[in-house]
Amino acid sequence: MAAFSSDGQRCIEQQVGPINVSPTPLNELRSAYELDRCDSWIQTNHYSKVCLQFPDELLCDAPDIVLILQNSSGAHCYILGDTSYGSCCVDEVSAEHVQCDGIIHFGHACLSPTRRLPVLYIFPKNPFDVERLCSAVNATFKDRKSKLLFIYDVTYAHKIDEVYDTLSCLYPNLVTAYPNVSSCHTKEGKEQQQVCLGSRFCIPEGTSLDDYNVLFIGKDGRTFTNYLLEFGADCKIFRYDPDEPVSVIEAADGKISKFLMKRLHLVERVKDAKTLGILIGTLGVDGYLDAVDQIKNLAKKAGKKTYIFAVGRPNIPKLANFPEIDVFVLVACPENSLLDWKDFYQPVVSLYEVELACNTLRQWSTKYVSDFRQLLLGGKDHVQLPEISMENFSDVSLITGKVRNVDITNIASAESDSSNRSITDRGDLTVCLSTGSEFLVNRTWQGLEQNLGQNPVELATLGRSGIASSYHSEPVQRDAD
């Protein structure tokens, strides 16, 4: 477990340097960042204020890009950097501070839908050898009638049309997914009937994942992990990394099983918890407020208390300040919702674990839902809450082995509009204290005590003045002759 406090030696010895990224030459900026496309988007929509969002590794090019776009488009451009949450999400809150008309997002993106402002995505262009990929695909899929579905990291989007043109002649059942943005087109530039694959990609209508071998092009990171969990163990998914010397690799089922075992343990932790802390991990993804309301509703049905926290990017010291919280629930985009919580003092879960713990109609399966929008009303994985019967619920914890009792009195008090009192069916008046205040009362140390009326009143006196090495009240030391 990571230490919460130390003697400061680690901070003193730690070396912090700039990100090792060299600026792009001026003559390559327009092509590397698709500035012609940005100009066309700004002028077509008649925008006068545009925010340009950059991740940390691309901020070195931001000043030159702003000057180029302002001269060519005539719009006022502002730089957005150092976002409060993940840089893959669109920072609408910072953009609204200058009342901008739209946002141009540069760099890797999770493609989560925004709530208020129009967005233009400019993806990075990582080098990619198409012939090497085609050779690896031919060596892996011998059957030419194999049904293949290409899904890729957005950094390789600029080469996907070339891949499709090369392999479609050999594999007639080849299907390519396209980023799920506001203007999603085929390689011919014509719109097509599409269905959403999660919230990030679109596939042609009539395509089913059960019939296809999924090939992901990219590194083994958060993006691939989310697709691996979203498709489930029943789907055959392969991965090809252009930067590795190996060929196409089939994803092992053991990785999914190990991950699901950890998440099943977290479900039990949520069932044992009495207090849930809702962590706001995004302010730009559409539906995040609905996700917060759903967590609060699930907690009320299960007789649990909830607190809402907005602490920016969560880390160990921040969350350790709230020991009264049993489990934190993170509301964030799919790529930032799965935290490695083993070093945290309290578990950090997602909306899906809360659904499994508090919604009796939600069934456990090998498919994991990391996109909270799919669990909300209208989502493809939404499950309606059951009606609560007026009885006490009992369950056995798989962690402690003790019996968990959910008293209907606590549920009624949680659903009551009053924050401190509720009346039961028997007519008794029950006082409902906040779990946070109960935790503070039971602690042996509750902070600095005021002791009002117990200490005598003293007049203020003049303290020391000067610097620490030589206060004015100290005698002056003379050098020896």
Tab-separated table of C-alpha atoms in Angstrom:
chain	number	residue	atom	x	y	z
A	1	MET	CA	0.000	0.000	0.000
A	2	ALA	CA	1.329	3.433	-0.882
A	3	ALA	CA	2.304	5.691	1.976
A	4	PHE	CA	0.073	8.691	2.570
A	5	SER	CA	2.716	10.771	4.352
A	6	SER	CA	6.515	10.679	4.347
A	7	ASP	CA	9.535	12.727	5.345
A	8	GLY	CA	9.567	14.477	1.969
A	9	GLN	CA	12.750	12.792	0.761
A	10	ARG	CA	11.012	11.311	-2.267
A	11	CYS	CA	9.728	14.724	-3.373
A	12	ILE	CA	13.176	16.282	-2.950
A	13	GLU	CA	14.997	13.578	-4.878
A	14	GLN	CA	12.405	13.281	-7.646
A	15	GLN	CA	13.569	14.774	-10.933
A	16	VAL	CA	10.877	16.433	-13.013
A	17	GLY	CA	11.711	17.461	-16.537
A	18	PRO	CA	9.878	18.626	-19.636
A	19	ILE	CA	8.136	16.180	-21.941
A	20	ASN	CA	10.619	14.939	-24.507
A	21	VAL	CA	8.704	16.005	-27.623
A	22	SER	CA	10.283	18.123	-30.299
A	23	PRO	CA	8.152	20.803	-31.988
A	24	THR	CA	6.836	20.133	-35.471
A	25	PRO	CA	8.575	22.164	-38.212
A	26	LEU	CA	6.549	25.157	-39.368
A	27	ASN	CA	6.286	23.910	-42.937
A	28	GLU	CA	4.706	20.647	-41.714
A	29	LEU	CA	2.155	22.050	-39.259
A	30	ARG	CA	-0.635	22.563	-41.799
A	31	SER	CA	-0.527	18.975	-43.011
A	32	ALA	CA	0.229	17.331	-39.646
A	33	TYR	CA	-2.679	19.042	-37.866
A	34	GLU	CA	-5.067	19.253	-40.861
A	35	LEU	CA	-5.287	23.033	-40.578
A	36	ASP	CA	-7.036	23.311	-43.966
A	37	ARG	CA	-9.822	21.158	-42.573
A	38	CYS	CA	-9.929	23.329	-39.442
A	39	ASP	CA	-10.209	26.490	-41.560
A	40	SER	CA	-13.053	25.008	-43.570
A	41	TRP	CA	-14.916	23.944	-40.419
A	42	ILE	CA	-14.599	27.388	-38.825
A	43	GLN	CA	-15.589	29.335	-41.940
A	44	THR	CA	-18.455	27.037	-42.925
A	45	ASN	CA	-20.080	27.400	-39.488
A	46	HIS	CA	-19.198	31.129	-39.206
A	47	TYR	CA	-17.496	30.737	-35.811
A	48	SER	CA	-15.871	33.830	-34.303
A	49	LYS	CA	-14.386	32.201	-31.182
A	50	VAL	CA	-12.803	28.753	-31.244
A	51	CYS	CA	-10.962	26.869	-28.504
A	52	LEU	CA	-8.081	24.577	-29.437
A	53	GLN	CA	-7.597	21.747	-26.954
A	54	PHE	CA	-4.166	20.098	-26.802
A	55	PRO	CA	-2.749	17.297	-24.651
A	56	ASP	CA	0.466	18.011	-22.777
A	57	GLU	CA	2.692	16.401	-25.413
A	58	LEU	CA	1.358	18.690	-28.179
A	59	LEU	CA	1.389	22.029	-26.338
A	60	CYS	CA	4.765	22.872	-27.882
A	61	ASP	CA	2.999	23.360	-31.251
A	62	ALA	CA	-0.008	25.227	-29.849
A	63	PRO	CA	1.244	28.867	-30.221
A	64	ASP	CA	2.190	28.420	-33.883
A	65	ILE	CA	-1.115	26.704	-34.688
A	66	VAL	CA	-3.085	29.526	-33.058
A	67	LEU	CA	-1.294	32.165	-35.125
A	68	ILE	CA	-1.823	30.220	-38.361
A	69	LEU	CA	-5.528	29.603	-37.764
A	70	GLN	CA	-6.234	33.180	-36.679
A	71	ASN	CA	-4.641	34.566	-39.826
A	72	SER	CA	-6.304	32.094	-42.196
A	73	SER	CA	-9.790	31.789	-40.654
A	74	GLY	CA	-10.215	35.206	-39.033
A	75	ALA	CA	-11.530	33.679	-35.791
A	76	HIS	CA	-10.190	34.325	-32.299
A	77	CYS	CA	-8.476	31.143	-31.067
A	78	TYR	CA	-7.804	30.144	-27.468
A	79	ILE	CA	-5.560	27.360	-26.172
A	80	LEU	CA	-6.962	24.770	-23.760
A	81	GLY	CA	-4.362	22.751	-21.865
A	82	ASP	CA	-3.884	21.054	-18.502
A	83	THR	CA	-7.447	19.773	-18.327
A	84	SER	CA	-8.924	18.941	-14.927
A	85	TYR	CA	-9.709	15.399	-16.053
A	86	GLY	CA	-8.414	13.183	-18.870
A	87	SER	CA	-7.129	14.946	-21.979
A	88	CYS	CA	-9.021	12.416	-24.126
A	89	CYS	CA	-12.311	14.118	-23.150
A	90	VAL	CA	-13.458	17.453	-24.542
A	91	ASP	CA	-13.087	20.222	-21.945
A	92	GLU	CA	-16.366	22.073	-22.447
A	93	VAL	CA	-16.225	23.806	-19.050
A	94	SER	CA	-12.982	25.645	-19.820
A	95	ALA	CA	-14.244	26.515	-23.306
A	96	GLU	CA	-17.394	28.111	-21.895
A	97	HIS	CA	-15.286	30.526	-19.849
A	98	VAL	CA	-14.559	32.455	-23.043
A	99	GLN	CA	-18.019	31.777	-24.544
A	100	CYS	CA	-16.569	30.065	-27.593
A	101	ASP	CA	-18.627	28.745	-30.500
A	102	GLY	CA	-16.826	25.411	-30.951
A	103	ILE	CA	-13.856	23.290	-29.938
A	104	ILE	CA	-11.138	21.676	-32.043
A	105	HIS	CA	-9.757	18.694	-30.142
A	106	PHE	CA	-6.225	17.602	-31.076
A	107	GLY	CA	-4.639	14.309	-30.070
A	108	HIS	CA	-6.014	11.019	-28.805
A	109	ALA	CA	-9.746	11.081	-28.052
A	110	CYS	CA	-12.117	8.690	-26.320
A	111	LEU	CA	-14.928	9.933	-28.629
A	112	SER	CA	-17.358	10.408	-25.756
A	113	PRO	CA	-20.308	12.547	-26.900
A	114	THR	CA	-20.366	16.130	-25.651
A	115	ARG	CA	-23.285	18.004	-24.142
A	116	ARG	CA	-23.271	21.609	-25.366
A	117	LEU	CA	-20.607	22.625	-27.891
A	118	PRO	CA	-19.806	21.306	-31.393
A	119	VAL	CA	-16.448	19.540	-31.658
A	120	LEU	CA	-14.029	18.828	-34.497
A	121	TYR	CA	-11.597	15.966	-33.822
A	122	ILE	CA	-8.093	16.060	-35.294
A	123	PHE	CA	-6.436	12.705	-34.628
A	124	PRO	CA	-2.672	12.097	-34.516
A	125	LYS	CA	-1.092	10.266	-37.451
A	126	ASN	CA	1.190	7.546	-36.149
A	127	PRO	CA	3.371	5.816	-38.774
A	128	PHE	CA	1.832	2.624	-40.077
A	129	ASP	CA	3.097	0.019	-42.577
A	130	VAL	CA	0.003	-1.190	-44.420
A	131	GLU	CA	1.803	-3.952	-46.315
A	132	ARG	CA	3.116	-5.430	-43.080
A	133	LEU	CA	-0.407	-5.510	-41.628
A	134	CYS	CA	-1.820	-7.184	-44.747
A	135	SER	CA	0.873	-9.858	-44.582
A	136	ALA	CA	0.071	-10.539	-40.933
A	137	VAL	CA	-3.668	-10.775	-41.659
A	138	ASN	CA	-3.074	-13.203	-44.565
A	139	ALA	CA	-0.917	-15.390	-42.340
A	140	THR	CA	-3.487	-15.461	-39.529
A	141	PHE	CA	-6.776	-15.800	-41.416
A	142	LYS	CA	-6.264	-18.468	-44.051
A	143	ASP	CA	-9.927	-18.718	-44.966
A	144	ARG	CA	-10.800	-15.983	-47.487
A	145	LYS	CA	-14.467	-16.189	-46.481
A	146	SER	CA	-13.650	-15.191	-42.908
A	147	LYS	CA	-15.731	-12.343	-41.581
A	148	LEU	CA	-13.386	-9.644	-40.265
A	149	LEU	CA	-14.259	-6.462	-38.411
A	150	PHE	CA	-11.536	-3.807	-38.124
A	151	ILE	CA	-11.506	-1.596	-35.024
A	152	TYR	CA	-8.545	0.659	-34.395
A	153	ASP	CA	-7.018	3.298	-32.234
A	154	VAL	CA	-7.830	6.737	-33.617
A	155	THR	CA	-4.115	7.436	-34.143
A	156	TYR	CA	-4.219	5.020	-37.103
A	157	ALA	CA	-7.446	6.335	-38.640
A	158	HIS	CA	-5.603	7.986	-41.547
A	159	LYS	CA	-4.511	4.586	-42.909
A	160	ILE	CA	-7.709	2.568	-42.504
A	161	ASP	CA	-9.124	3.386	-45.942
A	162	GLU	CA	-5.901	2.153	-47.526
A	163	VAL	CA	-6.121	-1.037	-45.475
A	164	TYR	CA	-9.694	-1.567	-46.590
A	165	ASP	CA	-8.854	-1.041	-50.257
A	166	THR	CA	-6.004	-3.544	-50.032
A	167	LEU	CA	-7.758	-6.332	-48.122
A	168	SER	CA	-11.323	-6.039	-49.433
A	169	CYS	CA	-10.273	-7.778	-52.649
A	170	LEU	CA	-9.073	-10.803	-50.675
A	171	TYR	CA	-11.702	-10.796	-47.932
A	172	PRO	CA	-15.167	-9.965	-49.341
A	173	ASN	CA	-16.686	-10.089	-45.838
A	174	LEU	CA	-14.388	-7.384	-44.469
A	175	VAL	CA	-16.077	-4.613	-42.448
A	176	THR	CA	-14.399	-1.466	-41.107
A	177	ALA	CA	-15.662	0.556	-38.158
A	178	TYR	CA	-15.539	4.352	-38.308
A	179	PRO	CA	-15.253	6.885	-35.471
A	180	ASN	CA	-18.614	7.826	-34.032
A	181	VAL	CA	-18.386	11.585	-34.492
A	182	SER	CA	-20.946	14.114	-35.746
A	183	SER	CA	-19.899	13.682	-39.389
A	184	CYS	CA	-19.255	9.972	-39.917
A	185	HIS	CA	-18.777	9.030	-43.556
A	186	THR	CA	-17.608	6.074	-45.560
A	187	LYS	CA	-14.405	6.128	-47.587
A	188	GLU	CA	-16.375	7.395	-50.600
A	189	GLY	CA	-17.619	10.336	-48.529
A	190	LYS	CA	-21.231	9.181	-48.587
A	191	GLU	CA	-23.309	8.681	-45.498
A	192	GLN	CA	-24.429	5.150	-44.730
A	193	GLN	CA	-26.903	3.420	-42.425
A	194	GLN	CA	-24.959	2.722	-39.238
A	195	VAL	CA	-25.370	1.409	-35.742
A	196	CYS	CA	-23.250	2.507	-32.805
A	197	LEU	CA	-20.684	0.115	-31.418
A	198	GLY	CA	-20.644	1.306	-27.824
A	199	SER	CA	-20.244	5.069	-28.023
A	200	ARG	CA	-16.985	5.378	-29.963
A	201	PHE	CA	-17.395	3.587	-33.280
A	202	CYS	CA	-20.079	2.916	-35.878
A	203	ILE	CA	-20.485	-0.248	-37.946
A	204	PRO	CA	-22.778	-0.876	-40.937
A	205	GLU	CA	-26.367	-1.764	-40.157
A	206	GLY	CA	-26.980	-5.506	-40.028
A	207	THR	CA	-23.489	-6.292	-38.724
A	208	SER	CA	-23.367	-8.502	-35.632
A	209	LEU	CA	-20.262	-9.032	-33.537
A	210	ASP	CA	-21.189	-12.672	-32.979
A	211	ASP	CA	-20.464	-13.484	-36.625
A	212	TYR	CA	-17.143	-11.629	-36.935
A	213	ASN	CA	-13.545	-11.960	-35.848
A	214	VAL	CA	-12.625	-8.563	-34.423
A	215	LEU	CA	-9.156	-7.210	-35.221
A	216	PHE	CA	-7.974	-4.250	-33.180
A	217	ILE	CA	-5.109	-2.139	-34.543
A	218	GLY	CA	-3.209	-0.416	-31.758
A	219	LYS	CA	-1.318	-0.890	-28.522
A	220	ASP	CA	-2.311	-2.917	-25.495
A	221	GLY	CA	-3.609	-0.021	-23.416
A	222	ARG	CA	-6.824	1.410	-22.027
A	223	THR	CA	-8.560	1.573	-25.380
A	224	PHE	CA	-7.944	-2.088	-26.184
A	225	THR	CA	-8.868	-3.162	-22.647
A	226	ASN	CA	-12.217	-1.406	-22.917
A	227	TYR	CA	-13.037	-3.115	-26.203
A	228	LEU	CA	-11.894	-6.457	-24.813
A	229	LEU	CA	-14.262	-6.145	-21.865
A	230	GLU	CA	-17.095	-4.610	-23.840
A	231	PHE	CA	-17.222	-7.429	-26.391
A	232	GLY	CA	-16.970	-10.132	-23.736
A	233	ALA	CA	-15.289	-13.521	-23.656
A	234	ASP	CA	-17.630	-14.950	-26.311
A	235	CYS	CA	-16.207	-12.672	-29.015
A	236	LYS	CA	-12.956	-13.571	-30.761
A	237	ILE	CA	-10.795	-10.481	-30.727
A	238	PHE	CA	-7.270	-10.131	-32.112
A	239	ARG	CA	-4.740	-7.333	-31.746
A	240	TYR	CA	-2.060	-5.986	-34.077
A	241	ASP	CA	0.507	-3.475	-32.831
A	242	PRO	CA	2.335	-1.683	-35.676
A	243	ASP	CA	5.290	-0.967	-33.367
A	244	GLU	CA	5.884	-4.586	-32.332
A	245	PRO	CA	7.707	-7.191	-34.430
A	246	VAL	CA	5.110	-9.885	-33.709
A	247	SER	CA	2.122	-10.618	-35.943
A	248	VAL	CA	-1.581	-10.735	-35.083
A	249	ILE	CA	-2.161	-11.989	-31.517
A	250	GLU	CA	-5.398	-13.436	-30.227
A	251	ALA	CA	-6.495	-11.962	-26.910
A	252	ALA	CA	-6.278	-14.520	-24.111
A	253	ASP	CA	-9.433	-15.370	-22.188
A	254	GLY	CA	-7.384	-15.523	-18.999
A	255	LYS	CA	-6.925	-11.770	-19.019
A	256	ILE	CA	-10.677	-11.231	-19.110
A	257	SER	CA	-11.327	-13.837	-16.415
A	258	LYS	CA	-8.739	-12.329	-14.073
A	259	PHE	CA	-10.184	-8.871	-14.538
A	260	LEU	CA	-13.753	-10.068	-13.947
A	261	MET	CA	-12.725	-11.828	-10.736
A	262	LYS	CA	-11.352	-8.546	-9.414
A	263	ARG	CA	-14.516	-6.673	-10.377
A	264	LEU	CA	-16.687	-9.361	-8.745
A	265	HIS	CA	-14.768	-8.745	-5.527
A	266	LEU	CA	-15.568	-5.042	-5.878
A	267	VAL	CA	-19.266	-5.857	-6.242
A	268	GLU	CA	-19.145	-7.525	-2.832
A	269	ARG	CA	-17.360	-4.497	-1.400
A	270	VAL	CA	-20.190	-2.296	-2.658
A	271	LYS	CA	-22.751	-4.616	-1.050
A	272	ASP	CA	-20.905	-4.359	2.285
A	273	ALA	CA	-20.537	-0.576	2.049
A	274	LYS	CA	-22.798	1.738	4.001
A	275	THR	CA	-21.510	4.978	2.460
A	276	LEU	CA	-20.746	5.594	-1.220
A	277	GLY	CA	-18.722	8.551	-2.469
A	278	ILE	CA	-19.612	9.678	-5.996
A	279	LEU	CA	-16.489	10.973	-7.754
A	280	ILE	CA	-17.161	13.397	-10.594
A	281	GLY	CA	-14.568	12.379	-13.182
A	282	THR	CA	-15.935	14.368	-16.112
A	283	LEU	CA	-17.901	17.534	-16.778
A	284	GLY	CA	-18.168	17.195	-20.538
A	285	VAL	CA	-19.480	13.698	-21.311
A	286	ASP	CA	-23.163	13.761	-22.128
A	287	GLY	CA	-25.300	12.159	-19.405
A	288	TYR	CA	-22.876	12.351	-16.482
A	289	LEU	CA	-25.495	14.061	-14.295
A	290	ASP	CA	-27.978	11.299	-15.127
A	291	ALA	CA	-25.347	8.765	-14.044
A	292	VAL	CA	-24.965	10.578	-10.719
A	293	ASP	CA	-28.735	10.500	-10.198
A	294	GLN	CA	-28.845	6.790	-10.996
A	295	ILE	CA	-26.121	6.041	-8.446
A	296	LYS	CA	-28.018	8.019	-5.827
A	297	ASN	CA	-31.215	6.162	-6.682
A	298	LEU	CA	-29.513	2.769	-6.476
A	299	ALA	CA	-27.962	3.681	-3.137
A	300	LYS	CA	-31.320	4.780	-1.725
A	301	LYS	CA	-32.944	1.514	-2.746
A	302	ALA	CA	-30.157	-0.398	-0.987
A	303	GLY	CA	-30.216	1.744	2.173
A	304	LYS	CA	-26.831	3.403	1.562
A	305	LYS	CA	-25.771	7.013	1.993
A	306	THR	CA	-24.077	8.969	-0.780
A	307	TYR	CA	-21.759	11.973	-0.926
A	308	ILE	CA	-20.657	13.787	-4.081
A	309	PHE	CA	-17.008	14.796	-4.590
A	310	ALA	CA	-15.442	16.956	-7.287
A	311	VAL	CA	-11.687	16.657	-6.758
A	312	GLY	CA	-10.408	16.653	-10.337
A	313	ARG	CA	-8.209	13.696	-11.186
A	314	PRO	CA	-8.487	11.255	-8.261
A	315	ASN	CA	-5.313	10.113	-6.528
A	316	ILE	CA	-4.415	8.422	-3.243
A	317	PRO	CA	-3.851	11.540	-1.055
A	318	LYS	CA	-7.066	13.214	-2.216
A	319	LEU	CA	-9.322	10.242	-1.480
A	320	ALA	CA	-7.532	9.440	1.795
A	321	ASN	CA	-8.954	12.691	3.191
A	322	PHE	CA	-12.385	11.027	3.367
A	323	PRO	CA	-12.023	7.903	5.539
A	324	GLU	CA	-15.757	7.858	6.256
A	325	ILE	CA	-16.399	6.694	2.686
A	326	ASP	CA	-16.478	2.922	2.250
A	327	VAL	CA	-16.427	2.795	-1.576
A	328	PHE	CA	-15.947	5.500	-4.214
A	329	VAL	CA	-17.918	5.393	-7.472
A	330	LEU	CA	-16.152	7.103	-10.376
A	331	VAL	CA	-18.246	8.707	-13.128
A	332	ALA	CA	-15.902	9.213	-16.075
A	333	CYS	CA	-15.418	8.346	-19.727
A	334	PRO	CA	-14.839	4.649	-20.588
A	335	GLU	CA	-11.057	5.045	-20.826
A	336	ASN	CA	-10.747	6.714	-17.400
A	337	SER	CA	-13.382	4.799	-15.430
A	338	LEU	CA	-11.243	1.711	-14.662
A	339	LEU	CA	-8.682	2.811	-12.071
A	340	ASP	CA	-6.068	0.524	-10.582
A	341	TRP	CA	-7.349	0.874	-7.014
A	342	LYS	CA	-4.993	-1.569	-5.238
A	343	ASP	CA	-2.970	1.300	-3.693
A	344	PHE	CA	-6.043	3.306	-2.660
A	345	TYR	CA	-7.369	3.135	0.890
A	346	GLN	CA	-10.897	2.622	-0.397
A	347	PRO	CA	-12.000	0.759	-3.544
A	348	VAL	CA	-12.882	2.812	-6.623
A	349	VAL	CA	-15.640	1.261	-8.741
A	350	SER	CA	-17.809	2.246	-11.707
A	351	LEU	CA	-21.563	2.495	-12.171
A	352	TYR	CA	-21.651	-1.091	-13.451
A	353	GLU	CA	-20.465	-2.525	-10.087
A	354	VAL	CA	-23.092	-0.470	-8.267
A	355	GLU	CA	-25.735	-1.829	-10.651
A	356	LEU	CA	-24.656	-5.409	-9.966
A	357	ALA	CA	-24.646	-4.824	-6.211
A	358	CYS	CA	-27.887	-2.867	-5.815
A	359	ASN	CA	-30.093	-3.934	-8.725
A	360	THR	CA	-31.358	-7.476	-8.191
A	361	LEU	CA	-32.518	-7.711	-11.801
A	362	ARG	CA	-29.008	-7.078	-13.137
A	363	GLN	CA	-27.374	-10.430	-13.983
A	364	TRP	CA	-23.622	-11.095	-13.848
A	365	SER	CA	-22.071	-11.983	-17.201
A	366	THR	CA	-18.701	-12.080	-18.963
A	367	LYS	CA	-19.515	-8.771	-20.634
A	368	TYR	CA	-18.388	-5.669	-18.772
A	369	VAL	CA	-19.972	-2.263	-19.434
A	370	SER	CA	-17.474	0.560	-18.960
A	371	ASP	CA	-19.573	3.224	-20.726
A	372	PHE	CA	-22.065	4.524	-18.160
A	373	ARG	CA	-24.281	5.930	-20.918
A	374	GLN	CA	-25.227	2.399	-21.930
A	375	LEU	CA	-26.588	1.771	-18.399
A	376	LEU	CA	-28.855	4.813	-18.344
A	377	LEU	CA	-32.444	4.965	-19.497
A	378	GLY	CA	-32.444	4.462	-23.261
A	379	GLY	CA	-29.069	2.681	-23.304
A	380	LYS	CA	-28.714	-0.793	-24.768
A	381	ASP	CA	-27.680	-2.277	-21.377
A	382	HIS	CA	-30.242	-0.494	-19.218
A	383	VAL	CA	-32.112	-2.620	-16.649
A	384	GLN	CA	-35.104	-1.201	-14.810
A	385	LEU	CA	-34.995	-1.186	-11.010
A	386	PRO	CA	-37.404	-3.602	-9.306
A	387	GLU	CA	-40.152	-2.475	-6.960
A	388	ILE	CA	-39.084	-2.774	-3.313
A	389	SER	CA	-41.299	-4.970	-1.132
A	390	MET	CA	-41.894	-3.751	2.428
A	391	GLU	CA	-39.704	-6.385	4.048
A	392	ASN	CA	-36.231	-6.568	5.524
A	393	PHE	CA	-33.580	-7.888	3.151
A	394	SER	CA	-30.881	-10.310	4.299
A	395	ASP	CA	-27.771	-11.424	2.515
A	396	VAL	CA	-24.432	-13.043	3.367
A	397	SER	CA	-21.208	-11.224	2.573
A	398	LEU	CA	-18.729	-13.308	0.593
A	399	ILE	CA	-15.856	-11.256	2.077
A	400	THR	CA	-16.611	-11.117	5.808
A	401	GLY	CA	-19.001	-14.072	6.011
A	402	LYS	CA	-21.415	-11.976	8.075
A	403	VAL	CA	-25.095	-11.446	7.414
A	404	ARG	CA	-25.959	-8.160	5.731
A	405	ASN	CA	-29.286	-6.664	6.778
A	406	VAL	CA	-30.948	-3.901	4.816
A	407	ASP	CA	-33.628	-2.438	7.065
A	408	ILE	CA	-36.605	-0.992	5.226
A	409	THR	CA	-36.635	1.793	7.840
A	410	ASN	CA	-33.261	2.980	6.574
A	411	ILE	CA	-34.521	2.794	2.989
A	412	ALA	CA	-37.598	4.831	3.854
A	413	SER	CA	-35.494	7.406	5.657
A	414	ALA	CA	-33.101	7.624	2.715
A	415	GLU	CA	-35.982	8.284	0.335
A	416	SER	CA	-37.554	10.854	2.648
A	417	ASP	CA	-37.215	14.501	1.771
A	418	SER	CA	-36.247	15.277	5.355
A	419	SER	CA	-32.534	14.954	5.986
A	420	ASN	CA	-32.771	14.144	9.704
A	421	ARG	CA	-36.157	12.536	10.515
A	422	SER	CA	-38.505	9.931	9.114
A	423	ILE	CA	-41.769	8.361	10.306
A	424	THR	CA	-42.137	4.581	10.016
A	425	ASP	CA	-45.339	2.694	9.288
A	426	ARG	CA	-45.754	2.057	13.016
A	427	GLY	CA	-45.863	5.793	13.652
A	428	ASP	CA	-42.491	5.891	15.418
A	429	LEU	CA	-40.203	8.850	14.893
A	430	THR	CA	-36.732	7.732	13.814
A	431	VAL	CA	-33.767	10.107	13.941
A	432	CYS	CA	-31.451	9.533	10.957
A	433	LEU	CA	-27.974	10.899	11.439
A	434	SER	CA	-25.536	11.417	8.612
A	435	THR	CA	-23.047	8.584	8.320
A	436	GLY	CA	-20.279	11.167	7.962
A	437	SER	CA	-21.114	12.772	11.313
A	438	GLU	CA	-21.500	9.338	12.950
A	439	PHE	CA	-18.019	8.409	11.755
A	440	LEU	CA	-16.582	11.636	13.148
A	441	VAL	CA	-18.255	11.134	16.555
A	442	ASN	CA	-16.848	7.621	16.914
A	443	ARG	CA	-13.266	8.645	16.066
A	444	THR	CA	-10.760	8.876	18.902
A	445	TRP	CA	-9.228	12.037	17.385
A	446	GLN	CA	-11.609	14.553	15.850
A	447	GLY	CA	-9.229	17.367	14.978
A	448	LEU	CA	-8.255	20.494	16.905
A	449	GLU	CA	-10.586	21.146	19.831
A	450	GLN	CA	-11.851	24.680	20.421
A	451	ASN	CA	-12.668	24.219	24.150
A	452	LEU	CA	-14.949	27.243	24.105
A	453	GLY	CA	-15.313	28.852	27.557
A	454	GLN	CA	-12.718	26.560	29.146
A	455	ASN	CA	-9.531	28.542	28.502
A	456	PRO	CA	-8.914	32.013	29.997
A	457	VAL	CA	-8.963	34.971	27.656
A	458	GLU	CA	-5.521	36.463	27.018
A	459	LEU	CA	-4.570	39.758	25.403
A	460	ALA	CA	-2.744	39.646	22.092
A	461	THR	CA	0.971	40.304	22.369
A	462	LEU	CA	3.569	41.306	19.822
A	463	GLY	CA	5.353	38.271	18.386
A	464	ARG	CA	8.715	37.875	16.764
A	465	SER	CA	9.752	39.951	13.768
A	466	GLY	CA	12.545	39.613	11.289
A	467	ILE	CA	13.915	36.555	9.526
A	468	ALA	CA	14.380	33.080	10.997
A	469	SER	CA	18.167	33.289	11.073
A	470	SER	CA	18.164	36.573	12.978
A	471	TYR	CA	15.035	37.828	14.748
A	472	HIS	CA	14.998	41.437	15.955
A	473	SER	CA	14.603	40.342	19.580
A	474	GLU	CA	17.762	38.204	19.485
A	475	PRO	CA	21.088	39.720	20.601
A	476	VAL	CA	23.479	40.715	17.888
A	477	GLN	CA	26.559	38.510	17.764
A	478	ARG	CA	29.791	40.396	17.058
A	479	ASP	CA	32.622	38.800	15.219
A	480	ALA	CA	35.641	38.098	17.383
A	481	ASP	CA	38.610	40.406	16.782
